[in-house]
Amino acid sequence: GAVVSQHPSWVICKSGTSVKIECRSLDFQATTMFWYRQFPKQSLMLMATSNEGSKATYEQGVEKDKFLINHASLTLSTLTVTSAHPEDSSFYICSARVGTSGPLEQYFGPGTRLTVT
Amino acid sequence: DAKTTQPPSMDCAEGRAANLPCNHSTISGNEYVYWYRQIHSQGPQYIIHGLKNNETNEMASLIITEDRKSSTLILPHATLRDTAVYYCIVRGNSGGYQKVTFGIGTKLQVIP
């Protein structure tokens, strides 16, 4: 149980275009989803937290107009990288929170590798 | 959240127990200790978590000291597939806005 999927697993796009990444919780309802970014040989960096039906909360330094997050249902969150540039090339990982109280249980997707040319 | 300190890297012989330490001296009473690992180019994988008592599951054991200022993740019989970066994270369970913040972790290399 507690499987999180991401689509696509990798994507190559041209500079200036937009890319949408989907994150789905397959066998549970996720009230909260998180988006991370990971550059080579670095740790995961939290970008934003999204709660179903409300606006995402972005970490300091993350441009909300560039990284659009939509959490329209309890099983789907999307991250859109708008007007992508080569410096946006990274490994994007989503995770989903199980439940709303008690010990934190957070499950991660397999990641999406974005390359902007 | 309490800060954690882990060694940047460790080696372990295949078949032997891998003991990964974590210091969290500023942990507060309601904060849990979580362990995740990340195999190269994959998303992090939940391993185990605990509050005060030692915990064991099919993947690993978690030993938490009595004063809760440090813990050890034990992989009883390490295999090559256990080569990964292991993250120790301390987080409370209260409040609706909860997030997992990653440090640099310990890169475990299992050697044949």
mmCIF file of C-alpha atoms in Angstrom:
data_model
loop_
_atom_site.group_PDB
_atom_site.id
_atom_site.type_symbol
_atom_site.label_atom_id
_atom_site.label_comp_id
_atom_site.label_asym_id
_atom_site.label_seq_id
_atom_site.Cartn_x
_atom_site.Cartn_y
_atom_site.Cartn_z
ATOM 1 C CA GLY A 1 0.000 0.000 0.000
ATOM 2 C CA ALA A 2 0.822 3.735 0.052
ATOM 3 C CA VAL A 3 2.063 3.973 -3.512
ATOM 4 C CA VAL A 4 2.777 7.323 -5.110
ATOM 5 C CA SER A 5 3.292 7.618 -8.845
ATOM 6 C CA GLN A 6 4.673 10.402 -11.004
ATOM 7 C CA HIS A 7 4.282 11.082 -14.672
ATOM 8 C CA PRO A 8 6.311 11.493 -16.728
ATOM 9 C CA SER A 9 9.389 9.791 -15.315
ATOM 10 C CA TRP A 10 11.596 11.950 -17.499
ATOM 11 C CA VAL A 11 11.017 14.834 -19.877
ATOM 12 C CA ILE A 12 13.125 16.951 -22.178
ATOM 13 C CA CYS A 13 11.816 20.335 -23.205
ATOM 14 C CA LYS A 14 13.047 23.437 -24.936
ATOM 15 C CA SER A 15 13.816 26.625 -23.084
ATOM 16 C CA GLY A 16 10.760 28.850 -22.773
ATOM 17 C CA THR A 17 8.190 26.075 -22.818
ATOM 18 C CA SER A 18 6.104 24.815 -19.906
ATOM 19 C CA VAL A 19 6.124 21.334 -18.464
ATOM 20 C CA LYS A 20 3.502 19.678 -16.260
ATOM 21 C CA ILE A 21 4.361 16.885 -13.845
ATOM 22 C CA GLU A 22 1.643 14.777 -12.263
ATOM 23 C CA CYS A 23 1.744 13.176 -8.838
ATOM 24 C CA ARG A 24 -0.848 10.599 -7.861
ATOM 25 C CA SER A 25 -1.538 8.652 -4.703
ATOM 26 C CA LEU A 26 -2.707 5.307 -6.045
ATOM 27 C CA ASP A 27 -4.202 3.522 -3.072
ATOM 28 C CA PHE A 28 -4.896 6.211 -0.512
ATOM 29 C CA GLN A 29 -6.213 9.716 -0.238
ATOM 30 C CA ALA A 30 -3.586 12.351 0.335
ATOM 31 C CA THR A 31 -4.778 15.501 2.010
ATOM 32 C CA THR A 32 -1.318 16.985 1.752
ATOM 33 C CA MET A 33 1.266 16.631 -0.983
ATOM 34 C CA PHE A 34 4.789 17.975 -1.113
ATOM 35 C CA TRP A 35 7.060 18.866 -4.011
ATOM 36 C CA TYR A 36 10.818 18.594 -3.790
ATOM 37 C CA ARG A 37 13.659 19.383 -6.139
ATOM 38 C CA GLN A 38 17.024 17.668 -6.141
ATOM 39 C CA PHE A 39 20.123 18.790 -8.002
ATOM 40 C CA PRO A 40 22.953 16.322 -8.708
ATOM 41 C CA LYS A 41 24.806 15.164 -5.601
ATOM 42 C CA GLN A 42 22.635 17.321 -3.374
ATOM 43 C CA SER A 43 19.875 16.554 -0.928
ATOM 44 C CA LEU A 44 16.192 17.048 -1.565
ATOM 45 C CA MET A 45 14.974 20.610 -1.220
ATOM 46 C CA LEU A 46 11.363 21.227 -0.336
ATOM 47 C CA MET A 47 9.701 23.551 -2.805
ATOM 48 C CA ALA A 48 6.103 23.706 -1.669
ATOM 49 C CA THR A 49 3.322 22.052 0.269
ATOM 50 C CA SER A 50 -0.143 21.686 -1.160
ATOM 51 C CA ASN A 51 -3.371 20.833 0.576
ATOM 52 C CA GLU A 52 -6.323 19.596 -1.407
ATOM 53 C CA GLY A 53 -8.589 22.419 -2.447
ATOM 54 C CA SER A 54 -6.383 25.244 -1.227
ATOM 55 C CA LYS A 55 -3.446 27.252 -2.472
ATOM 56 C CA ALA A 56 0.007 25.816 -2.113
ATOM 57 C CA THR A 57 2.458 27.130 0.441
ATOM 58 C CA TYR A 58 5.856 27.819 -1.081
ATOM 59 C CA GLU A 59 9.208 27.698 0.657
ATOM 60 C CA GLN A 60 11.297 30.815 0.774
ATOM 61 C CA GLY A 61 13.056 31.492 -2.498
ATOM 62 C CA VAL A 62 10.711 29.400 -4.641
ATOM 63 C CA GLU A 63 8.841 31.449 -7.243
ATOM 64 C CA LYS A 64 5.167 30.614 -7.056
ATOM 65 C CA ASP A 65 4.458 32.105 -10.474
ATOM 66 C CA LYS A 66 7.086 29.909 -12.056
ATOM 67 C CA PHE A 67 6.242 26.676 -10.281
ATOM 68 C CA LEU A 68 2.468 26.361 -10.402
ATOM 69 C CA ILE A 69 0.985 23.748 -8.115
ATOM 70 C CA ASN A 70 -2.559 22.478 -8.328
ATOM 71 C CA HIS A 71 -3.958 19.970 -5.838
ATOM 72 C CA ALA A 72 -7.430 19.542 -7.279
ATOM 73 C CA SER A 73 -8.297 16.195 -5.737
ATOM 74 C CA LEU A 74 -7.251 13.941 -2.895
ATOM 75 C CA THR A 75 -5.263 11.761 -5.251
ATOM 76 C CA LEU A 76 -3.710 14.196 -7.710
ATOM 77 C CA SER A 77 -1.342 17.123 -7.517
ATOM 78 C CA THR A 78 0.379 18.747 -10.473
ATOM 79 C CA LEU A 79 3.493 20.867 -10.738
ATOM 80 C CA THR A 80 3.854 23.054 -13.808
ATOM 81 C CA VAL A 81 7.233 24.562 -14.550
ATOM 82 C CA THR A 82 6.436 27.622 -16.612
ATOM 83 C CA SER A 83 8.832 29.201 -19.099
ATOM 84 C CA ALA A 84 11.448 26.618 -18.259
ATOM 85 C CA HIS A 85 15.131 27.489 -18.427
ATOM 86 C CA PRO A 86 18.188 25.239 -18.362
ATOM 87 C CA GLU A 87 18.747 26.041 -14.682
ATOM 88 C CA ASP A 88 15.363 24.420 -13.961
ATOM 89 C CA SER A 89 16.809 21.084 -15.066
ATOM 90 C CA SER A 90 16.551 18.907 -11.994
ATOM 91 C CA PHE A 91 15.004 15.828 -10.408
ATOM 92 C CA TYR A 92 11.512 16.677 -9.150
ATOM 93 C CA ILE A 93 9.993 14.445 -6.494
ATOM 94 C CA CYS A 94 6.546 14.553 -4.970
ATOM 95 C CA SER A 95 5.356 12.964 -1.783
ATOM 96 C CA ALA A 96 1.997 12.435 -0.164
ATOM 97 C CA ARG A 97 0.965 12.565 3.450
ATOM 98 C CA VAL A 98 -1.169 9.772 4.813
ATOM 99 C CA GLY A 99 -3.766 10.966 7.271
ATOM 100 C CA THR A 100 -4.018 14.249 9.126
ATOM 101 C CA SER A 101 -2.811 13.399 12.606
ATOM 102 C CA GLY A 102 -0.512 11.097 14.451
ATOM 103 C CA PRO A 103 3.008 10.125 13.432
ATOM 104 C CA LEU A 104 4.024 11.599 10.138
ATOM 105 C CA GLU A 105 3.893 9.041 7.340
ATOM 106 C CA GLN A 106 5.005 10.467 4.062
ATOM 107 C CA TYR A 107 5.490 8.424 0.922
ATOM 108 C CA PHE A 108 7.479 9.510 -2.083
ATOM 109 C CA GLY A 109 7.047 9.172 -5.796
ATOM 110 C CA PRO A 110 9.794 7.826 -8.069
ATOM 111 C CA GLY A 111 10.729 11.279 -9.305
ATOM 112 C CA THR A 112 10.669 13.086 -12.648
ATOM 113 C CA ARG A 113 13.891 14.083 -14.327
ATOM 114 C CA LEU A 114 13.483 17.338 -16.224
ATOM 115 C CA THR A 115 16.055 18.451 -18.758
ATOM 116 C CA VAL A 116 15.652 21.868 -20.344
ATOM 117 C CA THR A 117 17.674 22.433 -23.493
ATOM 118 C CA ASP B 1 12.366 20.774 13.908
ATOM 119 C CA ALA B 2 15.349 19.322 15.736
ATOM 120 C CA LYS B 3 18.542 19.260 13.700
ATOM 121 C CA THR B 4 20.186 15.924 12.976
ATOM 122 C CA THR B 5 23.827 15.058 12.418
ATOM 123 C CA GLN B 6 24.929 12.040 10.403
ATOM 124 C CA PRO B 7 28.299 10.898 9.085
ATOM 125 C CA PRO B 8 28.527 11.742 5.371
ATOM 126 C CA SER B 9 29.529 8.243 4.312
ATOM 127 C CA MET B 10 30.005 4.675 5.538
ATOM 128 C CA ASP B 11 31.058 1.359 4.083
ATOM 129 C CA CYS B 12 29.702 -2.027 5.044
ATOM 130 C CA ALA B 13 30.619 -5.510 3.900
ATOM 131 C CA GLU B 14 27.856 -7.470 2.211
ATOM 132 C CA GLY B 15 26.108 -9.779 4.648
ATOM 133 C CA ARG B 16 27.220 -7.854 7.693
ATOM 134 C CA ALA B 17 25.094 -5.561 9.812
ATOM 135 C CA ALA B 18 25.118 -1.903 8.836
ATOM 136 C CA ASN B 19 24.804 0.459 11.786
ATOM 137 C CA LEU B 20 23.999 4.027 10.816
ATOM 138 C CA PRO B 21 24.179 6.593 13.617
ATOM 139 C CA CYS B 22 22.262 9.822 13.973
ATOM 140 C CA ASN B 23 22.598 12.541 16.579
ATOM 141 C CA HIS B 24 19.575 14.651 17.457
ATOM 142 C CA SER B 25 20.530 16.231 20.755
ATOM 143 C CA THR B 26 17.898 18.989 20.535
ATOM 144 C CA ILE B 27 14.974 16.630 20.037
ATOM 145 C CA SER B 28 11.876 17.539 22.000
ATOM 146 C CA GLY B 29 9.483 15.243 23.776
ATOM 147 C CA ASN B 30 6.861 14.935 21.071
ATOM 148 C CA GLU B 31 9.212 14.550 18.111
ATOM 149 C CA TYR B 32 9.604 11.279 16.280
ATOM 150 C CA VAL B 33 12.733 9.930 14.617
ATOM 151 C CA TYR B 34 12.229 8.886 11.002
ATOM 152 C CA TRP B 35 14.557 7.137 8.616
ATOM 153 C CA TYR B 36 14.322 7.239 4.843
ATOM 154 C CA ARG B 37 16.703 6.091 2.168
ATOM 155 C CA GLN B 38 17.221 7.128 -1.418
ATOM 156 C CA ILE B 39 18.676 4.789 -3.958
ATOM 157 C CA HIS B 40 20.348 6.577 -6.847
ATOM 158 C CA SER B 41 17.891 8.357 -9.168
ATOM 159 C CA GLN B 42 14.840 7.164 -7.243
ATOM 160 C CA GLY B 43 12.454 8.785 -4.802
ATOM 161 C CA PRO B 44 13.097 8.376 -1.069
ATOM 162 C CA GLN B 45 11.777 5.243 0.578
ATOM 163 C CA TYR B 46 10.361 5.182 4.084
ATOM 164 C CA ILE B 47 12.188 2.732 6.345
ATOM 165 C CA ILE B 48 11.089 3.079 9.932
ATOM 166 C CA HIS B 49 10.198 5.553 12.650
ATOM 167 C CA GLY B 50 10.045 5.641 16.441
ATOM 168 C CA LEU B 51 9.405 7.851 19.431
ATOM 169 C CA LYS B 52 10.988 6.289 22.528
ATOM 170 C CA ASN B 53 11.023 2.541 22.186
ATOM 171 C CA ASN B 54 13.174 0.533 19.854
ATOM 172 C CA GLU B 55 11.374 -0.508 16.707
ATOM 173 C CA THR B 56 11.808 -3.318 14.224
ATOM 174 C CA ASN B 57 10.193 -4.072 10.908
ATOM 175 C CA GLU B 58 10.990 -6.201 7.905
ATOM 176 C CA MET B 59 13.553 -3.712 6.659
ATOM 177 C CA ALA B 60 15.460 -2.563 9.694
ATOM 178 C CA SER B 61 15.681 -1.940 13.400
ATOM 179 C CA LEU B 62 15.752 1.434 15.073
ATOM 180 C CA ILE B 63 17.529 1.832 18.388
ATOM 181 C CA ILE B 64 16.844 5.064 20.261
ATOM 182 C CA THR B 65 18.923 5.952 23.300
ATOM 183 C CA GLU B 66 17.167 6.443 26.594
ATOM 184 C CA ASP B 67 17.757 10.197 26.536
ATOM 185 C CA ARG B 68 16.564 10.222 22.881
ATOM 186 C CA LYS B 69 19.502 12.350 21.824
ATOM 187 C CA SER B 70 20.744 9.818 19.327
ATOM 188 C CA SER B 71 19.600 6.775 17.412
ATOM 189 C CA THR B 72 20.985 4.003 15.246
ATOM 190 C CA LEU B 73 19.440 2.416 12.203
ATOM 191 C CA ILE B 74 20.451 -1.201 11.831
ATOM 192 C CA LEU B 75 20.258 -3.152 8.603
ATOM 193 C CA PRO B 76 20.895 -6.659 9.938
ATOM 194 C CA HIS B 77 22.283 -8.256 6.797
ATOM 195 C CA ALA B 78 23.288 -5.625 4.283
ATOM 196 C CA THR B 79 23.025 -6.454 0.601
ATOM 197 C CA LEU B 80 24.310 -4.613 -2.435
ATOM 198 C CA ARG B 81 20.792 -3.303 -2.978
ATOM 199 C CA ASP B 82 21.029 -1.465 0.324
ATOM 200 C CA THR B 83 23.599 0.913 -1.162
ATOM 201 C CA ALA B 84 21.865 4.286 -0.859
ATOM 202 C CA VAL B 85 21.799 7.598 0.963
ATOM 203 C CA TYR B 86 20.127 7.229 4.349
ATOM 204 C CA TYR B 87 18.374 10.184 5.912
ATOM 205 C CA CYS B 88 17.606 10.576 9.600
ATOM 206 C CA ILE B 89 14.827 13.095 10.214
ATOM 207 C CA VAL B 90 13.232 14.357 13.389
ATOM 208 C CA ARG B 91 9.739 15.747 13.213
ATOM 209 C CA GLY B 92 6.826 16.407 15.482
ATOM 210 C CA ASN B 93 3.326 15.123 14.860
ATOM 211 C CA SER B 94 1.277 18.121 15.834
ATOM 212 C CA GLY B 95 -0.183 20.744 13.604
ATOM 213 C CA GLY B 96 -1.665 20.477 10.162
ATOM 214 C CA TYR B 97 1.301 21.847 8.278
ATOM 215 C CA GLN B 98 3.880 19.129 8.417
ATOM 216 C CA LYS B 99 6.831 18.653 6.151
ATOM 217 C CA VAL B 100 9.864 16.421 5.939
ATOM 218 C CA THR B 101 13.090 18.355 5.566
ATOM 219 C CA PHE B 102 16.157 16.470 4.413
ATOM 220 C CA GLY B 103 19.756 16.970 5.470
ATOM 221 C CA ILE B 104 22.700 15.542 3.568
ATOM 222 C CA GLY B 105 22.267 12.030 4.960
ATOM 223 C CA THR B 106 24.765 9.162 5.090
ATOM 224 C CA LYS B 107 25.876 7.567 1.871
ATOM 225 C CA LEU B 108 26.110 3.843 2.628
ATOM 226 C CA GLN B 109 28.222 1.779 0.272
ATOM 227 C CA VAL B 110 27.786 -1.972 0.633
ATOM 228 C CA ILE B 111 30.904 -3.713 -0.549
ATOM 229 C CA PRO B 112 30.884 -7.237 -2.047
#
